[in-house]
PDB file of C-alpha atoms and ligand atoms in Angstrom:
ATOM      1  CA  MET A   1     122.888  58.185  70.408  1.00 97.00           C
ATOM      2  CA  LYS A   2     119.904  56.580  72.128  1.00 98.00           C
ATOM      3  CA  PHE A   3     116.336  57.014  70.904  1.00 98.00           C
ATOM      4  CA  PHE A   4     113.618  57.103  73.556  1.00 98.00           C
ATOM      5  CA  ILE A   5     109.932  57.522  72.790  1.00 98.00           C
ATOM      6  CA  ASP A   6     108.109  60.215  74.758  1.00 98.00           C
ATOM      7  CA  THR A   7     104.670  58.690  75.296  1.00 98.00           C
ATOM      8  CA  ALA A   8     102.609  56.470  77.577  1.00 98.00           C
ATOM      9  CA  ASN A   9     100.681  55.005  74.624  1.00 98.00           C
ATOM     10  CA  LEU A  10     101.327  51.257  74.459  1.00 98.00           C
ATOM     11  CA  ASP A  11     100.575  50.945  70.722  1.00 98.00           C
ATOM     12  CA  GLU A  12     103.040  53.711  69.867  1.00 98.00           C
ATOM     13  CA  ILE A  13     105.677  52.142  72.130  1.00 98.00           C
ATOM     14  CA  ARG A  14     105.139  48.756  70.435  1.00 98.00           C
ATOM     15  CA  GLU A  15     105.390  50.353  66.963  1.00 98.00           C
ATOM     16  CA  ALA A  16     108.699  52.076  67.796  1.00 97.00           C
ATOM     17  CA  HIS A  17     110.026  48.921  69.458  1.00 98.00           C
ATOM     18  CA  GLU A  18     109.121  46.792  66.426  1.00 98.00           C
ATOM     19  CA  LEU A  19     111.034  49.213  64.190  1.00 97.00           C
ATOM     20  CA  GLY A  20     114.107  47.995  66.071  1.00 97.00           C
ATOM     21  CA  VAL A  21     115.536  51.391  66.988  1.00 96.00           C
ATOM     22  CA  LEU A  22     114.052  52.041  70.425  1.00 98.00           C
ATOM     23  CA  ASP A  23     116.319  52.339  73.458  1.00 98.00           C
ATOM     24  CA  GLY A  24     113.796  53.397  76.083  1.00 98.00           C
ATOM     25  CA  VAL A  25     110.671  55.336  77.054  1.00 98.00           C
ATOM     26  CA  THR A  26     109.969  58.569  78.885  1.00 98.00           C
ATOM     27  CA  THR A  27     106.606  59.439  80.382  1.00 97.00           C
ATOM     28  CA  ASN A  28     105.265  62.270  82.487  1.00 97.00           C
ATOM     29  CA  PRO A  29     101.982  62.901  84.343  1.00 96.00           C
ATOM     30  CA  SER A  30     100.521  64.742  81.335  1.00 97.00           C
ATOM     31  CA  LEU A  31     101.251  61.789  79.024  1.00 97.00           C
ATOM     32  CA  MET A  32      99.737  59.341  81.560  1.00 97.00           C
ATOM     33  CA  ALA A  33      96.609  61.520  81.864  1.00 97.00           C
ATOM     34  CA  LYS A  34      96.337  61.638  78.046  1.00 97.00           C
ATOM     35  CA  GLU A  35      96.037  57.812  78.075  1.00 97.00           C
ATOM     36  CA  GLY A  36      93.308  57.997  80.751  1.00 97.00           C
ATOM     37  CA  ILE A  37      95.387  56.130  83.361  1.00 96.00           C
ATOM     38  CA  LYS A  38      93.937  56.844  86.817  1.00 94.00           C
ATOM     39  CA  GLY A  39      94.694  55.623  90.334  1.00 95.00           C
ATOM     40  CA  ARG A  40      97.938  54.388  91.871  1.00 93.00           C
ATOM     41  CA  ASP A  41      97.470  50.688  91.072  1.00 96.00           C
ATOM     42  CA  ASN A  42      96.552  51.355  87.438  1.00 96.00           C
ATOM     43  CA  ILE A  43      99.531  53.691  87.077  1.00 97.00           C
ATOM     44  CA  LEU A  44     101.915  51.055  88.467  1.00 97.00           C
ATOM     45  CA  ARG A  45     100.380  48.390  86.197  1.00 98.00           C
ATOM     46  CA  HIS A  46     100.757  50.687  83.181  1.00 98.00           C
ATOM     47  CA  TYR A  47     104.450  51.265  83.906  1.00 98.00           C
ATOM     48  CA  LYS A  48     104.915  47.491  84.175  1.00 98.00           C
ATOM     49  CA  ALA A  49     103.168  47.027  80.801  1.00 98.00           C
ATOM     50  CA  ILE A  50     105.573  49.542  79.244  1.00 98.00           C
ATOM     51  CA  CYS A  51     108.576  47.757  80.795  1.00 98.00           C
ATOM     52  CA  ASP A  52     107.354  44.466  79.353  1.00 98.00           C
ATOM     53  CA  ILE A  53     107.461  45.903  75.808  1.00 98.00           C
ATOM     54  CA  VAL A  54     110.839  47.633  75.720  1.00 98.00           C
ATOM     55  CA  ASN A  55     114.455  46.654  76.200  1.00 96.00           C
ATOM     56  CA  GLY A  56     115.780  49.738  77.958  1.00 98.00           C
ATOM     57  CA  ASP A  57     115.145  52.423  80.525  1.00 98.00           C
ATOM     58  CA  VAL A  58     111.602  53.579  81.302  1.00 98.00           C
ATOM     59  CA  SER A  59     111.268  56.940  83.057  1.00 98.00           C
ATOM     60  CA  ALA A  60     108.402  57.095  85.582  1.00 98.00           C
ATOM     61  CA  GLU A  61     107.786  60.478  87.184  1.00 98.00           C
ATOM     62  CA  VAL A  62     107.098  61.135  90.869  1.00 98.00           C
ATOM     63  CA  ILE A  63     104.233  63.414  91.861  1.00 97.00           C
ATOM     64  CA  ALA A  64     105.520  64.235  95.362  1.00 98.00           C
ATOM     65  CA  THR A  65     107.508  67.449  95.776  1.00 98.00           C
ATOM     66  CA  ASP A  66     108.934  66.909  99.293  1.00 98.00           C
ATOM     67  CA  PHE A  67     112.060  64.825  99.980  1.00 98.00           C
ATOM     68  CA  LYS A  68     110.319  62.097 102.011  1.00 98.00           C
ATOM     69  CA  GLY A  69     107.462  61.806  99.528  1.00 98.00           C
ATOM     70  CA  ILE A  70     109.781  61.712  96.502  1.00 98.00           C
ATOM     71  CA  VAL A  71     111.899  58.986  98.105  1.00 98.00           C
ATOM     72  CA  GLU A  72     108.869  56.844  99.072  1.00 98.00           C
ATOM     73  CA  GLU A  73     107.260  57.221  95.652  1.00 98.00           C
ATOM     74  CA  GLY A  74     110.541  56.690  93.813  1.00 98.00           C
ATOM     75  CA  GLU A  75     111.340  53.515  95.734  1.00 98.00           C
ATOM     76  CA  LEU A  76     107.869  52.172  94.952  1.00 98.00           C
ATOM     77  CA  LEU A  77     108.280  52.979  91.242  1.00 98.00           C
ATOM     78  CA  ALA A  78     111.765  51.438  91.167  1.00 98.00           C
ATOM     79  CA  SER A  79     110.380  48.234  92.710  1.00 97.00           C
ATOM     80  CA  ILE A  80     108.105  47.655  89.674  1.00 97.00           C
ATOM     81  CA  ASP A  81     110.905  46.642  87.312  1.00 98.00           C
ATOM     82  CA  GLU A  82     114.657  47.049  86.996  1.00 98.00           C
ATOM     83  CA  LYS A  83     114.100  49.127  83.829  1.00 98.00           C
ATOM     84  CA  ILE A  84     112.421  51.917  85.814  1.00 98.00           C
ATOM     85  CA  VAL A  85     114.265  55.236  86.060  1.00 98.00           C
ATOM     86  CA  VAL A  86     112.772  57.577  88.666  1.00 98.00           C
ATOM     87  CA  LYS A  87     111.974  60.927  87.077  1.00 98.00           C
ATOM     88  CA  VAL A  88     112.388  63.753  89.585  1.00 98.00           C
ATOM     89  CA  PRO A  89     111.691  67.474  89.078  1.00 98.00           C
ATOM     90  CA  MET A  90     114.491  70.041  89.326  1.00 98.00           C
ATOM     91  CA  ILE A  91     113.543  71.445  92.733  1.00 98.00           C
ATOM     92  CA  LYS A  92     115.544  71.601  95.982  1.00 98.00           C
ATOM     93  CA  ASP A  93     114.043  68.440  97.502  1.00 98.00           C
ATOM     94  CA  GLY A  94     114.307  66.803  94.083  1.00 98.00           C
ATOM     95  CA  VAL A  95     118.080  67.352  94.020  1.00 98.00           C
ATOM     96  CA  LYS A  96     118.364  65.906  97.549  1.00 98.00           C
ATOM     97  CA  ALA A  97     116.287  62.912  96.466  1.00 98.00           C
ATOM     98  CA  ILE A  98     118.441  62.376  93.354  1.00 98.00           C
ATOM     99  CA  ARG A  99     121.505  62.197  95.619  1.00 98.00           C
ATOM    100  CA  TYR A 100     119.654  59.689  97.848  1.00 98.00           C
ATOM    101  CA  PHE A 101     118.633  57.536  94.848  1.00 98.00           C
ATOM    102  CA  THR A 102     122.163  57.709  93.372  1.00 98.00           C
ATOM    103  CA  ASP A 103     123.642  56.526  96.670  1.00 98.00           C
ATOM    104  CA  ASN A 104     121.108  53.666  96.712  1.00 98.00           C
ATOM    105  CA  ASN A 105     121.728  52.524  93.123  1.00 98.00           C
ATOM    106  CA  ILE A 106     118.385  53.749  91.781  1.00 98.00           C
ATOM    107  CA  LYS A 107     118.583  55.414  88.364  1.00 98.00           C
ATOM    108  CA  THR A 108     117.175  58.940  87.996  1.00 98.00           C
ATOM    109  CA  ASN A 109     116.094  61.359  85.289  1.00 98.00           C
ATOM    110  CA  CYS A 110     116.120  64.994  86.424  1.00 98.00           C
ATOM    111  CA  THR A 111     113.248  66.674  84.589  1.00 98.00           C
ATOM    112  CA  LEU A 112     112.009  70.223  83.943  1.00 98.00           C
ATOM    113  CA  VAL A 113     115.533  71.486  83.297  1.00 98.00           C
ATOM    114  CA  PHE A 114     115.751  74.858  81.555  1.00 98.00           C
ATOM    115  CA  SER A 115     119.244  76.160  82.377  1.00 98.00           C
ATOM    116  CA  ALA A 116     122.894  75.080  82.440  1.00 98.00           C
ATOM    117  CA  GLY A 117     123.016  75.772  86.182  1.00 98.00           C
ATOM    118  CA  GLN A 118     120.176  73.322  86.802  1.00 98.00           C
ATOM    119  CA  ALA A 119     121.942  70.721  84.633  1.00 98.00           C
ATOM    120  CA  LEU A 120     125.155  71.225  86.612  1.00 98.00           C
ATOM    121  CA  LEU A 121     123.304  70.631  89.897  1.00 98.00           C
ATOM    122  CA  ALA A 122     121.635  67.483  88.521  1.00 98.00           C
ATOM    123  CA  ALA A 123     125.040  66.107  87.480  1.00 98.00           C
ATOM    124  CA  LYS A 124     126.583  66.960  90.858  1.00 98.00           C
ATOM    125  CA  ALA A 125     123.738  65.009  92.535  1.00 98.00           C
ATOM    126  CA  GLY A 126     124.603  62.036  90.329  1.00 98.00           C
ATOM    127  CA  ALA A 127     121.532  61.967  88.074  1.00 98.00           C
ATOM    128  CA  THR A 128     121.640  59.228  85.438  1.00 98.00           C
ATOM    129  CA  TYR A 129     119.930  61.527  82.918  1.00 98.00           C
ATOM    130  CA  VAL A 130     119.215  65.244  82.727  1.00 98.00           C
ATOM    131  CA  SER A 131     116.215  66.360  80.662  1.00 98.00           C
ATOM    132  CA  PRO A 132     116.413  69.872  79.162  1.00 98.00           C
ATOM    133  CA  PHE A 133     113.074  70.739  77.478  1.00 98.00           C
ATOM    134  CA  ILE A 134     114.172  72.274  74.204  1.00 98.00           C
ATOM    135  CA  GLY A 135     110.767  72.784  72.561  1.00 98.00           C
ATOM    136  CA  ARG A 136     109.389  74.645  75.572  1.00 98.00           C
ATOM    137  CA  ILE A 137     112.474  76.919  75.583  1.00 98.00           C
ATOM    138  CA  ASP A 138     111.928  77.669  71.885  1.00 98.00           C
ATOM    139  CA  ASP A 139     108.229  78.318  72.630  1.00 97.00           C
ATOM    140  CA  VAL A 140     109.151  81.274  74.847  1.00 98.00           C
ATOM    141  CA  GLY A 141     111.666  82.728  72.386  1.00 98.00           C
ATOM    142  CA  GLY A 142     114.794  81.009  73.740  1.00 98.00           C
ATOM    143  CA  ASP A 143     117.244  78.665  72.009  1.00 98.00           C
ATOM    144  CA  GLY A 144     116.757  75.114  73.261  1.00 98.00           C
ATOM    145  CA  LEU A 145     119.523  73.635  71.123  1.00 98.00           C
ATOM    146  CA  ALA A 146     122.028  76.186  72.441  1.00 98.00           C
ATOM    147  CA  LEU A 147     121.235  74.922  75.940  1.00 98.00           C
ATOM    148  CA  ILE A 148     121.876  71.308  74.873  1.00 98.00           C
ATOM    149  CA  GLN A 149     125.242  72.385  73.414  1.00 98.00           C
ATOM    150  CA  GLN A 150     126.138  74.264  76.629  1.00 98.00           C
ATOM    151  CA  ILE A 151     125.295  71.278  78.843  1.00 98.00           C
ATOM    152  CA  VAL A 152     127.180  68.843  76.576  1.00 98.00           C
ATOM    153  CA  ASN A 153     130.249  71.125  76.774  1.00 98.00           C
ATOM    154  CA  ILE A 154     130.082  71.412  80.567  1.00 98.00           C
ATOM    155  CA  TYR A 155     129.655  67.658  81.074  1.00 98.00           C
ATOM    156  CA  ASN A 156     132.466  66.844  78.634  1.00 98.00           C
ATOM    157  CA  THR A 157     134.818  69.412  80.186  1.00 98.00           C
ATOM    158  CA  HIS A 158     134.351  67.991  83.673  1.00 98.00           C
ATOM    159  CA  GLY A 159     133.750  64.341  82.822  1.00 98.00           C
ATOM    160  CA  PHE A 160     130.283  64.093  84.368  1.00 98.00           C
ATOM    161  CA  ALA A 161     128.681  60.699  83.744  1.00 98.00           C
ATOM    162  CA  THR A 162     125.129  62.144  83.583  1.00 98.00           C
ATOM    163  CA  GLU A 163     123.646  61.629  80.117  1.00 98.00           C
ATOM    164  CA  VAL A 164     122.084  64.572  78.296  1.00 98.00           C
ATOM    165  CA  LEU A 165     118.540  63.532  77.368  1.00 98.00           C
ATOM    166  CA  ALA A 166     117.095  66.118  74.985  1.00 98.00           C
ATOM    167  CA  ALA A 167     113.350  66.326  75.713  1.00 98.00           C
ATOM    168  CA  SER A 168     110.400  68.298  74.378  1.00 98.00           C
ATOM    169  CA  ILE A 169     111.579  67.581  70.829  1.00 98.00           C
ATOM    170  CA  ARG A 170     108.980  68.845  68.379  1.00 97.00           C
ATOM    171  CA  HIS A 171     110.282  68.020  64.885  1.00 97.00           C
ATOM    172  CA  VAL A 172     112.911  66.182  62.834  1.00 98.00           C
ATOM    173  CA  PRO A 173     115.409  69.110  62.608  1.00 97.00           C
ATOM    174  CA  HIS A 174     115.438  69.265  66.441  1.00 97.00           C
ATOM    175  CA  LEU A 175     116.374  65.580  66.539  1.00 98.00           C
ATOM    176  CA  ILE A 176     119.071  65.883  63.845  1.00 98.00           C
ATOM    177  CA  GLN A 177     120.626  68.926  65.526  1.00 98.00           C
ATOM    178  CA  CYS A 178     120.629  67.136  68.913  1.00 98.00           C
ATOM    179  CA  ALA A 179     122.532  64.292  67.223  1.00 98.00           C
ATOM    180  CA  GLU A 180     125.005  66.764  65.667  1.00 98.00           C
ATOM    181  CA  ILE A 181     125.812  68.515  68.926  1.00 98.00           C
ATOM    182  CA  GLY A 182     126.258  65.337  70.916  1.00 97.00           C
ATOM    183  CA  ALA A 183     123.136  64.811  73.030  1.00 98.00           C
ATOM    184  CA  ASP A 184     123.404  61.291  74.470  1.00 98.00           C
ATOM    185  CA  VAL A 185     119.673  60.618  74.151  1.00 98.00           C
ATOM    186  CA  ALA A 186     116.705  62.176  72.361  1.00 98.00           C
ATOM    187  CA  THR A 187     113.179  61.474  73.526  1.00 98.00           C
ATOM    188  CA  CYS A 188     110.607  62.136  70.815  1.00 97.00           C
ATOM    189  CA  PRO A 189     107.013  61.526  69.883  1.00 98.00           C
ATOM    190  CA  LEU A 190     106.532  58.624  67.427  1.00 98.00           C
ATOM    191  CA  ASN A 191     105.866  60.988  64.494  1.00 98.00           C
ATOM    192  CA  VAL A 192     109.331  62.533  64.871  1.00 98.00           C
ATOM    193  CA  ILE A 193     111.041  59.121  64.876  1.00 97.00           C
ATOM    194  CA  LEU A 194     109.023  58.056  61.813  1.00 97.00           C
ATOM    195  CA  GLY A 195     109.715  61.459  60.243  1.00 97.00           C
ATOM    196  CA  LEU A 196     113.354  60.400  59.864  1.00 97.00           C
ATOM    197  CA  LEU A 197     112.214  57.910  57.209  1.00 96.00           C
ATOM    198  CA  LYS A 198     110.842  60.494  54.852  1.00 96.00           C
ATOM    199  CA  HIS A 199     112.462  61.894  51.730  1.00 97.00           C
ATOM    200  CA  PRO A 200     110.585  62.631  48.499  1.00 97.00           C
ATOM    201  CA  LEU A 201     113.465  61.316  46.363  1.00 98.00           C
ATOM    202  CA  THR A 202     113.194  57.959  48.170  1.00 98.00           C
ATOM    203  CA  ASP A 203     109.496  57.754  47.221  1.00 97.00           C
ATOM    204  CA  ILE A 204     110.142  58.826  43.601  1.00 98.00           C
ATOM    205  CA  GLY A 205     113.125  56.464  43.293  1.00 98.00           C
ATOM    206  CA  LEU A 206     111.220  53.490  44.693  1.00 98.00           C
ATOM    207  CA  GLU A 207     108.268  54.128  42.395  1.00 98.00           C
ATOM    208  CA  LYS A 208     110.627  54.134  39.373  1.00 98.00           C
ATOM    209  CA  PHE A 209     112.483  50.987  40.512  1.00 98.00           C
ATOM    210  CA  LEU A 210     109.202  49.124  41.021  1.00 98.00           C
ATOM    211  CA  ALA A 211     107.904  50.267  37.611  1.00 98.00           C
ATOM    212  CA  ASP A 212     111.145  49.157  35.930  1.00 98.00           C
ATOM    213  CA  ALA A 213     111.131  45.862  37.853  1.00 98.00           C
ATOM    214  CA  LYS A 214     107.831  45.005  36.113  1.00 97.00           C
ATOM    215  CA  LYS A 215     109.738  45.134  32.786  1.00 97.00           C
ATOM    216  CA  THR A 216     112.114  42.451  34.032  1.00 97.00           C
ATOM    217  CA  VAL A 217     109.576  39.759  34.909  1.00 92.00           C
TER     218      VAL A 217
HETATM  219  O1  G3P B 301     108.537  64.313  78.721  1.00 80.67           O
HETATM  220  C1  G3P B 301     109.005  65.626  78.820  1.00 80.67           C
HETATM  221  C2  G3P B 301     108.951  66.442  77.549  1.00 80.67           C
HETATM  222  O2  G3P B 301     109.436  65.696  76.469  1.00 80.67           O
HETATM  223  C3  G3P B 301     107.665  67.146  77.288  1.00 80.67           C
HETATM  224  O3  G3P B 301     107.521  67.595  75.964  1.00 80.67           O
HETATM  225  O4  G3P B 301     106.178  68.522  74.106  1.00 80.67           O
HETATM  226  O5  G3P B 301     105.215  68.504  76.435  1.00 80.67           O
HETATM  227  O6  G3P B 301     107.072  70.058  75.839  1.00 80.67           O
HETATM  228  P1  G3P B 301     106.436  68.718  75.560  1.00 80.67           P
END
């Protein structure tokens, strides 16, 4: 299972990378805005800075919503670095653009996916990744993990190569359950990745070992 970090914050990306468990990065316009990145040139430079930190795929989202605009923007993003994956929304022109990018060897991440039907379309268009937003489904009373399971089953049954990238992960149990049900990738905030470290018995055990070690010097 791959671990991506869901942020545009360079310090957080560095911290996850230095932990040695990071396989890639996902961003979106909200995460870029949170970092105060403004203007096309600054946005492109910021994506390049992210690519320079990580060894792995970096999802960069298009803003255009028409086929021509998505293709132009996606080709520009893909020209920044070979690690760039063009993130495209699940809309009609987005699906057409994913097919175009697939046919032109540009990797894609189909985002804003909330149903199995949308995930099926993304796979048919040849998306590299599909991003179901599990936290946002839970927020409106749905079952985000059940959707991940459904998509994993459909892709396995039919042998689709598209990887299931569980997004909008809010807490450690989400991440563990995504691992259990076979999501290919989980993209999480840094606190969720670091949350995997924590167990009170580890802290208590370490404290005791260190106290006892003092008796042996
Ligand atoms: O990057 C897409 C997704 O992970 C967004 O998460 O927490 O804004 O629902 P969230």
